[in-house]
mmCIF file of C-alpha atoms in Angstrom:
data_model
loop_
_atom_site.group_PDB
_atom_site.id
_atom_site.type_symbol
_atom_site.label_atom_id
_atom_site.label_comp_id
_atom_site.label_asym_id
_atom_site.label_seq_id
_atom_site.Cartn_x
_atom_site.Cartn_y
_atom_site.Cartn_z
ATOM 1 C CA MET Y 1168 -0.493 11.452 -27.880
ATOM 2 C CA ALA Y 1169 1.227 14.181 -25.874
ATOM 3 C CA ASP Y 1170 -0.073 17.702 -25.588
ATOM 4 C CA GLY Y 1171 0.214 20.615 -23.176
ATOM 5 C CA ILE Y 1172 -2.079 22.211 -20.633
ATOM 6 C CA ASP Y 1173 -2.607 25.920 -20.215
ATOM 7 C CA PRO Y 1174 -3.184 26.498 -16.481
ATOM 8 C CA ALA Y 1175 -5.301 29.564 -17.265
ATOM 9 C CA GLY Y 1176 -8.825 28.413 -18.061
ATOM 10 C CA ASP Y 1177 -7.972 25.014 -19.557
ATOM 11 C CA PRO Y 1178 -10.658 22.537 -18.346
ATOM 12 C CA ARG Y 1179 -8.097 19.715 -18.397
ATOM 13 C CA ALA Y 1180 -6.297 21.519 -15.582
ATOM 14 C CA ASP Y 1181 -9.220 21.189 -13.152
ATOM 15 C CA GLU Y 1182 -8.353 17.798 -11.703
ATOM 16 C CA TYR Y 1183 -4.659 18.603 -11.319
ATOM 17 C CA ILE Y 1184 -5.498 21.643 -9.221
ATOM 18 C CA HIS Y 1185 -6.805 19.216 -6.559
ATOM 19 C CA VAL Y 1186 -4.024 16.616 -6.532
ATOM 20 C CA GLY Y 1187 -2.946 17.776 -3.079
ATOM 21 C CA ASP Y 1188 -6.438 17.266 -1.621
ATOM 22 C CA PRO Y 1189 -6.842 13.571 -0.681
ATOM 23 C CA ALA Y 1190 -10.492 13.977 0.364
ATOM 24 C CA TRP Y 1191 -11.378 15.551 -2.995
ATOM 25 C CA LEU Y 1192 -9.631 12.727 -4.817
ATOM 26 C CA ARG Y 1193 -11.276 9.958 -2.762
ATOM 27 C CA ASP Y 1194 -14.725 11.488 -3.228
ATOM 28 C CA ARG Y 1195 -14.205 11.222 -6.983
ATOM 29 C CA GLY Y 1196 -12.677 7.763 -6.933
ATOM 30 C CA LEU Y 1197 -9.219 8.979 -7.942
ATOM 31 C CA PHE Y 1198 -5.664 8.649 -6.692
ATOM 32 C CA VAL Y 1199 -2.303 10.169 -7.626
ATOM 33 C CA ALA Y 1200 0.823 8.265 -8.646
ATOM 34 C CA GLU Y 1201 3.955 10.383 -8.321
ATOM 35 C CA GLY Y 1202 7.480 9.948 -9.678
ATOM 36 C CA ARG Y 1203 8.876 8.277 -12.776
ATOM 37 C CA LEU Y 1204 9.273 4.794 -11.302
ATOM 38 C CA VAL Y 1205 5.827 4.762 -9.717
ATOM 39 C CA VAL Y 1206 4.102 6.088 -12.842
ATOM 40 C CA GLU Y 1207 5.949 3.549 -14.966
ATOM 41 C CA ARG Y 1208 4.775 0.758 -12.675
ATOM 42 C CA LEU Y 1209 1.221 2.092 -12.825
ATOM 43 C CA ILE Y 1210 1.294 1.923 -16.621
ATOM 44 C CA LEU Y 1211 2.941 -1.486 -16.838
ATOM 45 C CA GLY Y 1212 0.722 -2.976 -14.129
ATOM 46 C CA ASP Y 1213 -2.382 -2.225 -16.179
ATOM 47 C CA ARG Y 1214 -4.565 -2.731 -13.069
ATOM 48 C CA PHE Y 1215 -6.084 0.728 -12.745
ATOM 49 C CA ARG Y 1216 -7.564 2.905 -15.446
ATOM 50 C CA ILE Y 1217 -5.321 5.938 -15.862
ATOM 51 C CA ARG Y 1218 -7.214 9.176 -16.348
ATOM 52 C CA SER Y 1219 -4.190 11.137 -17.623
ATOM 53 C CA ILE Y 1220 -0.476 11.725 -17.099
ATOM 54 C CA LEU Y 1221 1.187 15.090 -16.478
ATOM 55 C CA LEU Y 1222 4.940 15.350 -16.872
ATOM 56 C CA THR Y 1223 7.839 17.510 -17.939
ATOM 57 C CA THR Y 1224 9.781 17.076 -21.165
ATOM 58 C CA ALA Y 1225 12.680 15.464 -19.285
ATOM 59 C CA ALA Y 1226 10.359 12.921 -17.672
ATOM 60 C CA ARG Y 1227 8.608 12.269 -20.996
ATOM 61 C CA ASN Y 1228 11.944 11.531 -22.654
ATOM 62 C CA ALA Y 1229 13.030 9.212 -19.831
ATOM 63 C CA LEU Y 1230 9.769 7.234 -19.991
ATOM 64 C CA ALA Y 1231 9.247 7.328 -23.755
ATOM 65 C CA ALA Y 1232 9.110 3.559 -24.284
ATOM 66 C CA THR Y 1233 6.626 2.978 -21.456
ATOM 67 C CA LEU Y 1234 4.486 5.988 -22.348
ATOM 68 C CA ALA Y 1235 4.056 4.552 -25.828
ATOM 69 C CA THR Y 1236 1.952 1.778 -24.249
ATOM 70 C CA ALA Y 1237 -0.201 4.094 -22.112
ATOM 71 C CA ARG Y 1238 -3.854 4.308 -23.132
ATOM 72 C CA CYS Y 1239 -4.590 7.783 -21.781
ATOM 73 C CA PRO Y 1240 -3.977 11.463 -22.522
ATOM 74 C CA ILE Y 1241 -0.405 12.595 -21.831
ATOM 75 C CA HIS Y 1242 0.204 16.249 -21.019
ATOM 76 C CA VAL Y 1243 3.754 17.601 -21.320
ATOM 77 C CA VAL Y 1244 4.334 20.901 -19.539
ATOM 78 C CA ALA Y 1245 7.181 23.052 -18.272
ATOM 79 C CA PRO Y 1246 8.196 22.484 -14.622
ATOM 80 C CA GLU Y 1247 6.855 25.886 -13.616
ATOM 81 C CA VAL Y 1248 3.486 25.079 -15.183
ATOM 82 C CA MET Y 1249 3.315 21.788 -13.286
ATOM 83 C CA GLN Y 1250 4.055 23.554 -10.025
ATOM 84 C CA ALA Y 1251 1.501 26.276 -10.789
ATOM 85 C CA LEU Y 1252 -1.159 23.659 -11.503
ATOM 86 C CA THR Y 1253 -0.553 21.392 -8.543
ATOM 87 C CA GLY Y 1254 0.932 23.691 -5.950
ATOM 88 C CA PHE Y 1255 3.737 21.155 -5.363
ATOM 89 C CA ASP Y 1256 7.208 20.516 -6.694
ATOM 90 C CA PHE Y 1257 6.403 16.945 -7.683
ATOM 91 C CA HIS Y 1258 9.182 14.411 -7.531
ATOM 92 C CA ARG Y 1259 11.052 14.216 -10.833
ATOM 93 C CA GLY Y 1260 8.361 16.075 -12.749
ATOM 94 C CA CYS Y 1261 5.920 13.241 -13.277
ATOM 95 C CA LEU Y 1262 2.506 12.278 -11.961
ATOM 96 C CA ALA Y 1263 -0.605 10.465 -13.074
ATOM 97 C CA LEU Y 1264 -4.258 10.523 -12.095
ATOM 98 C CA ALA Y 1265 -5.883 7.088 -11.953
ATOM 99 C CA GLU Y 1266 -9.276 5.681 -11.015
ATOM 100 C CA ARG Y 1267 -9.530 3.502 -7.936
ATOM 101 C CA GLY Y 1268 -12.307 1.325 -9.322
ATOM 102 C CA PRO Y 1269 -13.171 -2.160 -8.058
ATOM 103 C CA GLY Y 1270 -9.692 -3.403 -8.896
ATOM 104 C CA ALA Y 1271 -8.300 -1.952 -5.663
ATOM 105 C CA TYR Y 1272 -10.144 -4.493 -3.541
ATOM 106 C CA ALA Y 1273 -9.886 -8.220 -4.018
ATOM 107 C CA PRO Y 1274 -11.977 -10.373 -1.640
ATOM 108 C CA ALA Y 1275 -11.788 -13.251 -4.107
ATOM 109 C CA VAL Y 1276 -8.010 -13.444 -3.703
ATOM 110 C CA LEU Y 1277 -8.475 -14.841 -0.191
ATOM 111 C CA ALA Y 1278 -9.719 -18.160 -1.513
ATOM 112 C CA GLY Y 1279 -6.311 -19.091 -2.899
ATOM 113 C CA ALA Y 1280 -4.131 -17.018 -0.582
ATOM 114 C CA ARG Y 1281 -1.520 -18.474 1.736
ATOM 115 C CA ARG Y 1282 0.253 -15.371 2.999
ATOM 116 C CA LEU Y 1283 -1.545 -12.275 4.240
ATOM 117 C CA LEU Y 1284 -0.240 -9.216 6.048
ATOM 118 C CA CYS Y 1285 -2.840 -7.368 8.104
ATOM 119 C CA MET Y 1286 -2.623 -3.871 9.616
ATOM 120 C CA GLU Y 1287 -4.551 -2.627 12.618
ATOM 121 C CA GLY Y 1288 -4.564 1.089 13.369
ATOM 122 C CA VAL Y 1289 -1.570 1.884 11.142
ATOM 123 C CA GLY Y 1290 -2.353 5.421 10.037
ATOM 124 C CA ASN Y 1291 0.987 6.947 9.076
ATOM 125 C CA PRO Y 1292 1.246 6.860 5.257
ATOM 126 C CA ASP Y 1293 4.980 6.145 5.385
ATOM 127 C CA ASN Y 1294 4.290 3.076 7.520
ATOM 128 C CA VAL Y 1295 1.368 1.979 5.347
ATOM 129 C CA GLY Y 1296 3.488 2.283 2.210
ATOM 130 C CA GLY Y 1297 6.492 0.658 3.856
ATOM 131 C CA LEU Y 1298 4.419 -2.331 4.944
ATOM 132 C CA PHE Y 1299 3.098 -2.789 1.407
ATOM 133 C CA ARG Y 1300 6.677 -2.771 0.149
ATOM 134 C CA VAL Y 1301 7.653 -5.351 2.769
ATOM 135 C CA ALA Y 1302 4.601 -7.498 1.979
ATOM 136 C CA GLU Y 1303 5.443 -7.558 -1.713
ATOM 137 C CA ALA Y 1304 9.113 -8.279 -1.040
ATOM 138 C CA PHE Y 1305 8.297 -11.389 1.007
ATOM 139 C CA GLY Y 1306 5.613 -12.816 -1.220
ATOM 140 C CA ALA Y 1307 2.349 -11.807 0.447
ATOM 141 C CA ASP Y 1308 -0.709 -12.650 -1.623
ATOM 142 C CA ALA Y 1309 -2.653 -9.655 -0.329
ATOM 143 C CA VAL Y 1310 -2.779 -7.031 2.401
ATOM 144 C CA LEU Y 1311 -5.687 -6.605 4.795
ATOM 145 C CA LEU Y 1312 -6.456 -3.375 6.648
ATOM 146 C CA ASP Y 1313 -8.753 -2.712 9.566
ATOM 147 C CA PRO Y 1314 -11.156 0.249 9.179
ATOM 148 C CA SER Y 1315 -8.832 2.671 11.001
ATOM 149 C CA SER Y 1316 -5.666 2.053 8.987
ATOM 150 C CA GLY Y 1317 -4.505 4.530 6.367
ATOM 151 C CA ASP Y 1318 -5.258 4.688 2.663
ATOM 152 C CA PRO Y 1319 -2.831 2.589 0.576
ATOM 153 C CA LEU Y 1320 -3.622 4.758 -2.446
ATOM 154 C CA TYR Y 1321 -2.776 8.011 -0.726
ATOM 155 C CA ARG Y 1322 -0.027 9.746 -2.727
ATOM 156 C CA LYS Y 1323 2.672 9.487 -0.046
ATOM 157 C CA ALA Y 1324 1.825 5.866 0.767
ATOM 158 C CA ILE Y 1325 2.132 4.890 -2.901
ATOM 159 C CA ARG Y 1326 5.461 6.681 -3.190
ATOM 160 C CA THR Y 1327 6.834 5.002 -0.053
ATOM 161 C CA SER Y 1328 5.627 1.598 -1.251
ATOM 162 C CA MET Y 1329 7.474 2.117 -4.562
ATOM 163 C CA GLY Y 1330 4.239 1.213 -6.297
ATOM 164 C CA ALA Y 1331 3.535 -1.964 -4.307
ATOM 165 C CA GLY Y 1332 0.186 -0.510 -3.222
ATOM 166 C CA MET Y 1333 -0.854 -0.482 -6.881
ATOM 167 C CA ARG Y 1334 0.233 -4.063 -7.531
ATOM 168 C CA LEU Y 1335 -0.621 -6.021 -4.404
ATOM 169 C CA PRO Y 1336 -4.325 -6.775 -3.834
ATOM 170 C CA PHE Y 1337 -5.753 -5.276 -0.657
ATOM 171 C CA MET Y 1338 -9.054 -4.988 1.130
ATOM 172 C CA ARG Y 1339 -10.633 -3.551 4.268
ATOM 173 C CA VAL Y 1340 -11.860 -6.171 6.699
ATOM 174 C CA HIS Y 1341 -14.889 -5.616 8.881
ATOM 175 C CA PRO Y 1342 -16.433 -5.992 11.305
ATOM 176 C CA TRP Y 1343 -13.163 -5.602 13.159
ATOM 177 C CA PRO Y 1344 -11.798 -7.552 14.945
ATOM 178 C CA ASP Y 1345 -14.476 -10.237 14.538
ATOM 179 C CA ALA Y 1346 -13.411 -10.750 10.917
ATOM 180 C CA LEU Y 1347 -10.256 -12.426 12.211
ATOM 181 C CA GLY Y 1348 -12.458 -15.294 13.375
ATOM 182 C CA SER Y 1349 -13.682 -15.777 9.811
ATOM 183 C CA LEU Y 1350 -10.093 -16.003 8.618
ATOM 184 C CA ARG Y 1351 -9.377 -18.659 11.226
ATOM 185 C CA ASP Y 1352 -12.453 -20.580 10.093
ATOM 186 C CA SER Y 1353 -11.068 -20.413 6.538
ATOM 187 C CA GLY Y 1354 -7.921 -22.212 7.615
ATOM 188 C CA PHE Y 1355 -5.552 -19.329 8.335
ATOM 189 C CA ASP Y 1356 -3.291 -19.231 11.368
ATOM 190 C CA VAL Y 1357 -3.752 -15.741 12.786
ATOM 191 C CA VAL Y 1358 -0.384 -14.520 14.093
ATOM 192 C CA ALA Y 1359 -0.339 -11.407 16.297
ATOM 193 C CA LEU Y 1360 3.028 -9.644 16.269
ATOM 194 C CA THR Y 1361 3.474 -8.023 19.678
ATOM 195 C CA PRO Y 1362 6.304 -7.197 22.089
ATOM 196 C CA ARG Y 1363 4.028 -7.922 25.052
ATOM 197 C CA HIS Y 1364 4.454 -10.961 27.236
ATOM 198 C CA PRO Y 1365 3.413 -13.707 27.174
ATOM 199 C CA ALA Y 1366 4.361 -14.286 23.548
ATOM 200 C CA MET Y 1367 6.326 -16.974 21.745
ATOM 201 C CA SER Y 1368 9.617 -15.924 20.191
ATOM 202 C CA LEU Y 1369 9.533 -15.560 16.421
ATOM 203 C CA ASP Y 1370 12.171 -18.241 15.841
ATOM 204 C CA ALA Y 1371 10.376 -20.719 18.094
ATOM 205 C CA TYR Y 1372 7.107 -20.161 16.290
ATOM 206 C CA ALA Y 1373 8.769 -20.592 12.896
ATOM 207 C CA ARG Y 1374 10.205 -23.942 14.038
ATOM 208 C CA SER Y 1375 6.767 -25.085 15.195
ATOM 209 C CA LEU Y 1376 4.947 -24.638 11.892
ATOM 210 C CA HIS Y 1377 5.392 -28.221 10.574
ATOM 211 C CA GLY Y 1378 4.007 -27.555 7.100
ATOM 212 C CA ARG Y 1379 1.239 -25.140 8.028
ATOM 213 C CA GLU Y 1380 1.306 -22.617 5.213
ATOM 214 C CA ARG Y 1381 -1.712 -20.298 5.557
ATOM 215 C CA HIS Y 1382 -0.899 -17.331 7.764
ATOM 216 C CA VAL Y 1383 -2.265 -13.897 8.561
ATOM 217 C CA VAL Y 1384 0.399 -11.809 10.269
ATOM 218 C CA ILE Y 1385 -1.136 -8.836 12.104
ATOM 219 C CA VAL Y 1386 0.874 -5.723 12.939
ATOM 220 C CA GLY Y 1387 -0.393 -2.789 14.977
ATOM 221 C CA ALA Y 1388 0.169 0.903 15.431
ATOM 222 C CA GLU Y 1389 3.390 2.046 17.041
ATOM 223 C CA GLY Y 1390 2.886 2.973 20.655
ATOM 224 C CA SER Y 1391 -0.473 1.356 21.332
ATOM 225 C CA GLY Y 1392 0.263 -1.879 19.480
ATOM 226 C CA LEU Y 1393 -2.459 -4.400 18.738
ATOM 227 C CA SER Y 1394 -5.809 -4.070 20.454
ATOM 228 C CA GLU Y 1395 -6.907 -6.567 23.067
ATOM 229 C CA GLY Y 1396 -9.657 -7.695 20.705
ATOM 230 C CA ALA Y 1397 -7.147 -8.562 17.977
ATOM 231 C CA LEU Y 1398 -4.846 -10.307 20.444
ATOM 232 C CA GLN Y 1399 -7.691 -12.411 21.819
ATOM 233 C CA ARG Y 1400 -8.692 -13.600 18.349
ATOM 234 C CA ALA Y 1401 -5.167 -14.604 17.322
ATOM 235 C CA ASP Y 1402 -4.048 -18.228 17.298
ATOM 236 C CA VAL Y 1403 -0.635 -17.222 18.587
ATOM 237 C CA ARG Y 1404 1.156 -14.150 19.902
ATOM 238 C CA VAL Y 1405 4.687 -13.804 18.550
ATOM 239 C CA ARG Y 1406 7.455 -11.447 19.617
ATOM 240 C CA ILE Y 1407 10.779 -10.450 18.073
ATOM 241 C CA PRO Y 1408 13.488 -10.753 20.746
ATOM 242 C CA ILE Y 1409 15.292 -7.406 21.134
ATOM 243 C CA ALA Y 1410 17.811 -5.946 23.557
ATOM 244 C CA ALA Y 1411 16.757 -5.156 27.109
ATOM 245 C CA GLY Y 1412 15.684 -1.563 27.564
ATOM 246 C CA VAL Y 1413 14.286 -1.253 24.021
ATOM 247 C CA ASP Y 1414 10.509 -1.307 24.045
ATOM 248 C CA SER Y 1415 9.721 -1.995 20.385
ATOM 249 C CA LEU Y 1416 10.695 -1.684 16.729
ATOM 250 C CA ASN Y 1417 9.250 0.522 14.028
ATOM 251 C CA VAL Y 1418 6.244 -1.335 12.622
ATOM 252 C CA VAL Y 1419 7.763 -1.597 9.124
ATOM 253 C CA VAL Y 1420 11.025 -2.982 10.508
ATOM 254 C CA ALA Y 1421 9.126 -5.416 12.726
ATOM 255 C CA GLY Y 1422 6.977 -6.539 9.815
ATOM 256 C CA ALA Y 1423 10.040 -7.095 7.632
ATOM 257 C CA VAL Y 1424 11.825 -9.146 10.297
ATOM 258 C CA ALA Y 1425 8.749 -11.299 10.946
ATOM 259 C CA LEU Y 1426 7.994 -11.991 7.304
ATOM 260 C CA ALA Y 1427 11.628 -12.736 6.478
ATOM 261 C CA VAL Y 1428 11.636 -15.451 9.141
ATOM 262 C CA LEU Y 1429 8.159 -16.843 8.474
ATOM 263 C CA TRP Y 1430 8.200 -16.542 4.682
ATOM 264 C CA PRO Y 1431 11.839 -17.016 3.640
ATOM 265 C CA ALA Y 1432 12.624 -16.464 -0.010
ATOM 266 C CA PRO Y 1433 13.257 -19.684 -1.980
#
């Protein structure tokens, strides 16, 4: 049932005052989904418990059918009230507060997984979100992150991922990089994506697979790339051939190229 929030003294406004503070949200086990498409995917995914939804009348009307299935309070407010509460002009007048809960992390998914994308040192939320979008597009079963990579449930990362961070299982792996050895022991080929020589070309590696289907593709931070520890624990180092004089690709672009070649759509 929809109702409004009075920003002056209404206790329901308290959490929305802090939606721009990621540390406050993480400390309370919350995250923010922003925008009509992302909020709709949060509702339909039914993976995370939604604390409440805050939206304008226009957004409520656009999402009426989906909102009818939401099992949470829905607050409809004027755009100026939303901005006064949050301090932001939120995209298309729609956001939701949801609980992270245990559903964000899925160690058990590794048992049946064949395709994993792993990030090392990827901190930029646009890159984190973009890699989740790429992973979902090419059929990854889950995403792994080293301890230094960014938060997939950070507001900007979710928006950039178009909601993939709320649908695709993910987990932190540690100790890093020793955990890569455990993945190898579990039958995964650990593939380090790097422009450094010596490395096998992506096409040559794809031709060499001969039915091997369990892969962990590791991508690293732009600039520094993968650490020596991660490179040493990989089964193979793979590079994307690019023009002379160009040092590297954006990590999201590189990840998309690699997965498109290694995991072609049926």
